[in-house]
Coordinates of N, CA and C in Angstrom, one line a residue:
M14 N 56.2 15.5 -20.2 CA 55.6 16.3 -19.4 C 54.5 15.2 -18.6
N15 N 53.8 14.5 -19.6 CA 52.7 13.8 -19.1 C 53.4 12.6 -18.3
S16 N 54.5 12.1 -18.5 CA 54.9 11.0 -17.7 C 55.5 11.5 -16.5
L17 N 55.9 12.8 -16.3 CA 56.2 13.4 -15.2 C 55.3 13.5 -14.2
K18 N 53.9 14.0 -14.7 CA 52.8 14.1 -14.0 C 52.3 12.9 -13.3
M19 N 52.5 11.8 -14.2 CA 51.9 10.4 -13.9 C 53.0 10.1 -12.6
G20 N 54.4 10.3 -12.9 CA 55.3 10.1 -11.7 C 55.0 10.7 -10.5
I21 N 54.7 11.8 -10.6 CA 54.4 12.7 -9.3 C 53.1 12.0 -8.7
L22 N 52.3 11.6 -9.3 CA 51.1 11.1 -8.7 C 51.3 9.7 -8.2
R23 N 52.1 9.1 -9.0 CA 52.5 7.7 -8.5 C 53.2 7.6 -7.4
Y24 N 54.1 8.6 -7.2 CA 55.1 8.6 -5.9 C 54.7 9.5 -5.0
S25 N 53.4 10.0 -5.0 CA 53.1 11.0 -4.0 C 52.7 10.7 -2.8
G26 N 52.8 9.2 -2.6 CA 52.4 8.5 -1.2 C 51.0 8.1 -1.1
V27 N 50.3 8.4 -2.0 CA 48.9 8.0 -1.8 C 48.5 6.7 -2.5
M28 N 48.2 5.9 -1.6 CA 48.0 4.3 -2.1 C 46.6 4.1 -2.6
R29 N 46.7 3.7 -3.7 CA 45.3 3.4 -4.3 C 45.0 1.6 -4.6
T30 N 45.2 1.2 -3.4 CA 45.1 -0.3 -3.5 C 43.7 -0.7 -3.5
H31 N 42.8 -0.1 -2.5 CA 41.6 -0.3 -2.2 C 40.8 0.9 -2.4
Q32 N 39.4 0.4 -3.3 CA 38.7 1.7 -3.9 C 37.3 1.1 -3.8
P33 N 36.7 1.1 -2.5 CA 35.3 0.4 -2.4 C 34.2 1.4 -3.1
H34 N 34.5 2.6 -3.3 CA 33.6 3.4 -4.0 C 33.2 3.0 -5.4
K35 N 34.2 2.2 -6.0 CA 33.9 1.6 -7.2 C 32.9 0.6 -7.2
H36 N 32.6 -0.2 -6.3 CA 31.6 -1.1 -6.2 C 30.3 -0.6 -5.5
I37 N 30.4 0.6 -5.1 CA 29.0 1.2 -4.3 C 28.2 1.6 -5.4
K38 N 28.6 2.1 -6.6 CA 27.6 2.7 -7.7 C 26.8 1.4 -8.1
P39 N 27.7 0.4 -8.5 CA 26.9 -0.9 -9.2 C 25.8 -1.4 -8.3
V40 N 26.4 -1.5 -7.1 CA 25.5 -2.2 -6.1 C 24.1 -1.4 -5.8
A41 N 24.4 -0.2 -5.8 CA 23.2 0.8 -5.4 C 22.3 0.6 -6.8
L42 N 22.9 0.8 -7.9 CA 22.1 0.7 -9.0 C 21.4 -0.7 -9.2
I43 N 21.9 -1.6 -8.8 CA 21.3 -3.1 -8.7 C 20.0 -3.0 -7.8
L44 N 20.4 -2.5 -6.8 CA 19.3 -2.4 -5.6 C 18.2 -1.7 -6.0
W45 N 18.5 -0.4 -6.7 CA 17.5 0.4 -6.9 C 16.7 -0.2 -8.2
I46 N 17.2 -1.0 -9.1 CA 16.3 -1.8 -9.9 C 15.6 -2.8 -9.4
F47 N 16.2 -3.4 -8.2 CA 15.4 -4.6 -7.9 C 14.1 -4.0 -7.0
G48 N 14.4 -2.7 -6.5 CA 13.2 -2.0 -5.8 C 12.2 -1.6 -6.7
A49 N 12.7 -1.0 -7.8 CA 11.6 -0.5 -8.8 C 11.0 -1.7 -9.4
L50 N 11.4 -2.8 -9.6 CA 10.6 -4.0 -9.9 C 9.9 -4.5 -8.9
S51 N 10.2 -4.6 -7.7 CA 9.4 -5.2 -6.9 C 8.0 -4.5 -6.4
T52 N 8.1 -3.0 -7.0 CA 7.0 -2.3 -6.7 C 6.0 -2.4 -7.9
C53 N 6.7 -2.7 -8.9 CA 5.8 -3.2 -10.1 C 5.1 -4.4 -9.8
A54 N 5.9 -5.4 -9.2 CA 5.2 -6.6 -9.1 C 4.4 -6.9 -7.8
Y55 N 4.2 -5.6 -7.0 CA 3.3 -5.6 -6.0 C 2.0 -5.9 -6.2
G56 N 1.4 -5.8 -7.3 CA 0.2 -6.0 -7.9 C -1.1 -5.4 -7.9
Q57 N -0.9 -4.0 -7.2 CA -1.9 -3.2 -7.0 C -2.1 -2.3 -8.4
S58 N -2.9 -2.1 -9.1 CA -3.1 -1.2 -10.1 C -3.3 0.3 -9.5
N59 N -2.6 1.3 -10.3 CA -2.8 2.5 -10.2 C -3.4 3.2 -11.0
T60 N -4.3 2.5 -11.6 CA -5.3 3.5 -12.5 C -6.1 4.4 -11.5
P61 N -6.8 5.4 -12.2 CA -7.6 6.2 -11.4 C -8.8 5.5 -10.8
T62 N -9.3 4.6 -11.4 CA -10.5 3.9 -10.8 C -10.0 3.0 -9.7
A63 N -8.8 2.4 -9.8 CA -8.5 1.7 -8.6 C -8.1 2.5 -7.5
L64 N -7.4 3.5 -7.8 CA -7.0 4.5 -6.9 C -8.3 5.1 -6.1
Y65 N -9.3 5.4 -6.8 CA -10.6 5.8 -6.2 C -11.2 4.7 -5.5
Q66 N -11.2 3.4 -5.8 CA -11.9 2.3 -5.1 C -11.1 2.4 -3.8
R67 N -9.6 2.3 -3.8 CA -9.0 2.0 -2.4 C -9.3 3.2 -1.7
S68 N -9.4 4.5 -2.2 CA -9.5 5.7 -1.4 C -10.9 5.5 -0.6
L69 N -12.0 5.0 -1.3 CA -13.3 4.8 -0.5 C -13.0 3.8 0.4
A70 N -12.3 2.5 0.2 CA -12.2 1.6 1.3 C -11.2 2.2 2.4
A71 N -10.3 3.1 2.2 CA -9.4 3.6 3.1 C -10.2 4.3 4.4
T72 N -11.5 4.9 4.2 CA -12.2 5.6 5.0 C -12.6 4.5 6.0
C73 N -12.7 3.3 5.8 CA -13.2 2.3 6.9 C -12.2 2.1 7.9
A74 N -10.9 2.4 7.5 CA -9.8 2.2 8.5 C -9.9 3.2 9.8
N75 N -10.5 4.2 9.5 CA -10.8 5.2 10.8 C -11.5 4.6 11.9
C76 N -12.4 3.6 11.6 CA -12.9 2.9 12.6 C -12.5 1.6 12.8
H77 N -12.4 0.7 11.8 CA -12.2 -0.7 11.9 C -10.6 -1.1 11.8
G78 N -9.8 0.1 11.7 CA -8.5 -0.2 11.7 C -7.9 -0.7 10.4
T79 N -6.4 -0.5 10.0 CA -6.2 -0.8 8.6 C -6.1 -2.4 8.5
D80 N -6.1 -3.2 9.6 CA -6.2 -4.7 9.3 C -7.7 -5.2 9.3
G81 N -8.5 -4.5 9.8 CA -10.1 -4.8 9.8 C -10.5 -5.3 11.1
K82 N -9.5 -5.3 12.1 CA -9.9 -6.1 13.4 C -10.7 -5.2 14.4
G83 N -11.0 -3.7 14.1 CA -11.7 -2.9 14.8 C -11.3 -3.0 16.2
V84 N -12.4 -2.7 17.1 CA -12.2 -2.6 18.5 C -13.6 -3.3 19.0
P85 N -13.3 -4.5 19.0 CA -14.9 -5.3 19.3 C -15.5 -4.9 20.6
N86 N -14.7 -4.7 21.6 CA -15.4 -4.1 22.8 C -15.5 -2.6 22.9
G87 N -15.1 -1.9 21.9 CA -15.6 -0.4 21.7 C -16.6 -0.1 20.6
G88 N -17.3 -1.4 20.2 CA -18.3 -1.1 19.4 C -17.9 -1.2 17.9
M89 N -16.6 -1.4 17.6 CA -16.2 -1.4 16.1 C -15.9 -2.8 15.9
P90 N -16.7 -3.5 15.1 CA -16.9 -4.9 14.9 C -15.4 -5.3 14.0
L91 N -15.3 -6.5 14.1 CA -14.3 -7.2 13.2 C -14.8 -7.3 11.8
I92 N -14.1 -6.8 10.8 CA -14.6 -7.0 9.4 C -13.7 -7.8 8.4
N93 N -12.4 -8.1 8.9 CA -11.5 -8.8 8.2 C -12.0 -10.1 7.7
H94 N -12.9 -10.7 8.4 CA -13.3 -12.1 8.2 C -14.5 -12.2 7.2
L95 N -15.0 -11.2 6.6 CA -16.2 -11.2 5.8 C -15.7 -11.4 4.3
S96 N -16.3 -12.2 3.6 CA -16.2 -12.3 2.3 C -16.5 -11.0 1.6
K97 N -16.3 -11.0 0.1 CA -16.8 -9.7 -0.5 C -18.3 -9.7 -0.5
K98 N -18.9 -10.8 -0.7 CA -20.3 -11.0 -0.8 C -21.0 -10.6 0.5
Q99 N -20.4 -11.2 1.5 CA -21.1 -10.8 2.8 C -20.8 -9.4 3.2
M100 N -19.7 -8.9 2.9 CA -19.6 -7.6 3.4 C -20.4 -6.5 2.4
L101 N -20.6 -6.8 1.3 CA -21.8 -6.0 0.3 C -23.1 -6.3 0.8
E102 N -23.5 -7.5 1.3 CA -24.9 -7.7 1.8 C -24.9 -6.8 3.0
Q103 N -23.9 -6.7 4.0 CA -24.0 -6.0 5.2 C -24.2 -4.5 4.7
L104 N -23.4 -3.9 4.0 CA -23.3 -2.4 3.6 C -24.6 -2.2 3.1
L105 N -25.2 -3.0 2.1 CA -26.4 -2.5 1.6 C -27.6 -2.7 2.5
A106 N -27.5 -3.6 3.6 CA -28.6 -3.7 4.6 C -28.5 -2.5 5.5
Y107 N -27.2 -2.2 5.9 CA -27.1 -0.9 6.7 C -27.8 0.2 5.8
K108 N -27.5 0.5 4.7 CA -28.1 1.7 3.7 C -29.5 1.5 3.6
A109 N -30.2 0.3 3.5 CA -31.6 0.2 3.6 C -32.4 0.2 4.8
G110 N -31.5 0.2 5.9 CA -32.0 0.4 7.4 C -32.6 -1.1 7.9
T111 N -32.2 -2.1 7.2 CA -32.7 -3.4 7.7 C -31.6 -4.0 8.7
K112 N -30.4 -3.4 8.7 CA -29.5 -3.9 9.8 C -29.3 -2.8 10.6
A113 N -29.4 -2.9 12.2 CA -29.2 -2.0 13.2 C -27.6 -1.5 13.1
G114 N -27.5 -0.3 13.6 CA -26.3 0.2 13.7 C -26.2 1.6 14.4
T115 N -25.2 2.1 14.9 CA -25.1 3.3 15.2 C -24.5 4.4 14.4
I116 N -23.5 4.0 13.6 CA -22.9 4.8 12.7 C -23.2 4.4 11.2
M117 N -23.0 3.1 11.0 CA -23.0 2.5 9.7 C -24.1 2.9 9.0
P118 N -25.6 2.9 9.5 CA -26.6 3.2 8.6 C -26.4 4.7 8.1
Q119 N -26.0 5.4 8.8 CA -25.8 6.9 8.3 C -24.8 6.9 7.2
L120 N -23.7 6.1 7.7 CA -22.4 6.3 6.5 C -22.9 5.6 5.2
C121 N -23.5 4.6 5.3 CA -23.9 3.8 4.2 C -24.9 4.5 3.1
K122 N -25.7 5.2 3.8 CA -26.5 6.1 3.1 C -25.8 7.3 2.2
G123 N -24.7 7.4 2.5 CA -24.1 8.5 1.8 C -23.2 7.9 0.6
Y124 N -23.2 6.5 0.5 CA -22.7 6.0 -0.8 C -23.6 5.2 -1.8
T125 N -23.4 5.3 -2.9 CA -24.1 4.9 -3.9 C -23.9 3.2 -3.9
D126 N -24.7 2.5 -4.4 CA -24.6 1.1 -4.4 C -23.3 0.6 -5.0
E127 N -23.1 1.3 -6.1 CA -21.5 1.0 -6.9 C -20.4 1.3 -5.9
Q128 N -20.5 2.3 -5.2 CA -19.5 2.6 -4.3 C -19.5 1.8 -3.1
L129 N -20.6 0.9 -2.6 CA -20.6 0.4 -1.6 C -19.7 -1.3 -2.1
A130 N -20.2 -1.4 -3.6 CA -19.6 -2.7 -4.1 C -18.1 -2.6 -4.0
A131 N -17.8 -1.3 -4.5 CA -16.3 -1.2 -4.6 C -15.5 -1.4 -3.4
I132 N -16.1 -0.9 -2.3 CA -15.6 -1.0 -0.8 C -15.5 -2.4 -0.4
A133 N -16.6 -3.3 -0.8 CA -16.7 -4.7 -0.5 C -15.8 -5.4 -1.3
Q134 N -15.4 -5.0 -2.5 CA -14.3 -5.6 -3.5 C -13.0 -5.3 -2.7
E135 N -12.7 -4.3 -2.4 CA -11.5 -3.9 -1.8 C -11.1 -4.5 -0.4
L136 N -12.2 -4.5 0.5 CA -12.0 -5.1 1.9 C -12.5 -6.4 2.0
G137 N -13.3 -7.0 1.2 CA -13.8 -8.4 1.6 C -12.6 -9.5 1.3
S138 N -12.6 -10.5 2.1 CA -11.7 -11.3 2.2 C -11.6 -12.0 0.9
H139 N -10.3 -12.6 0.2 CA -10.3 -13.1 -0.9 C -10.2 -14.5 -1.0
E140 N -11.5 -15.2 -0.9 CA -11.6 -16.7 -0.5 C -12.0 -17.1 -1.8

């Protein structure tokens, strides 16, 4: 009976010469593994502290843009050229009131010195 069933399947007119689906699953698995590994190699830590620091720095993108280029003619200066040290010095000067500005002095007063240091660490250029 078994050979009869096999014979019916074999001669039923269904050709089984090309089965691309057999290769799709291994290829998809390989791509998924490389994708997972590439996210691990991205280099950003996802510890709670690192996520908190990045979230502090992300608020700057509202005015300065995600690339730090700002809108120079609109009063939002370029910040992506500042080193970490320069950025921290400017943020602390805004907070102390020794650097003039329209919005930044008020914003900086809302952060602790440690939070401003975290922002400078995240956004300052990596020179």
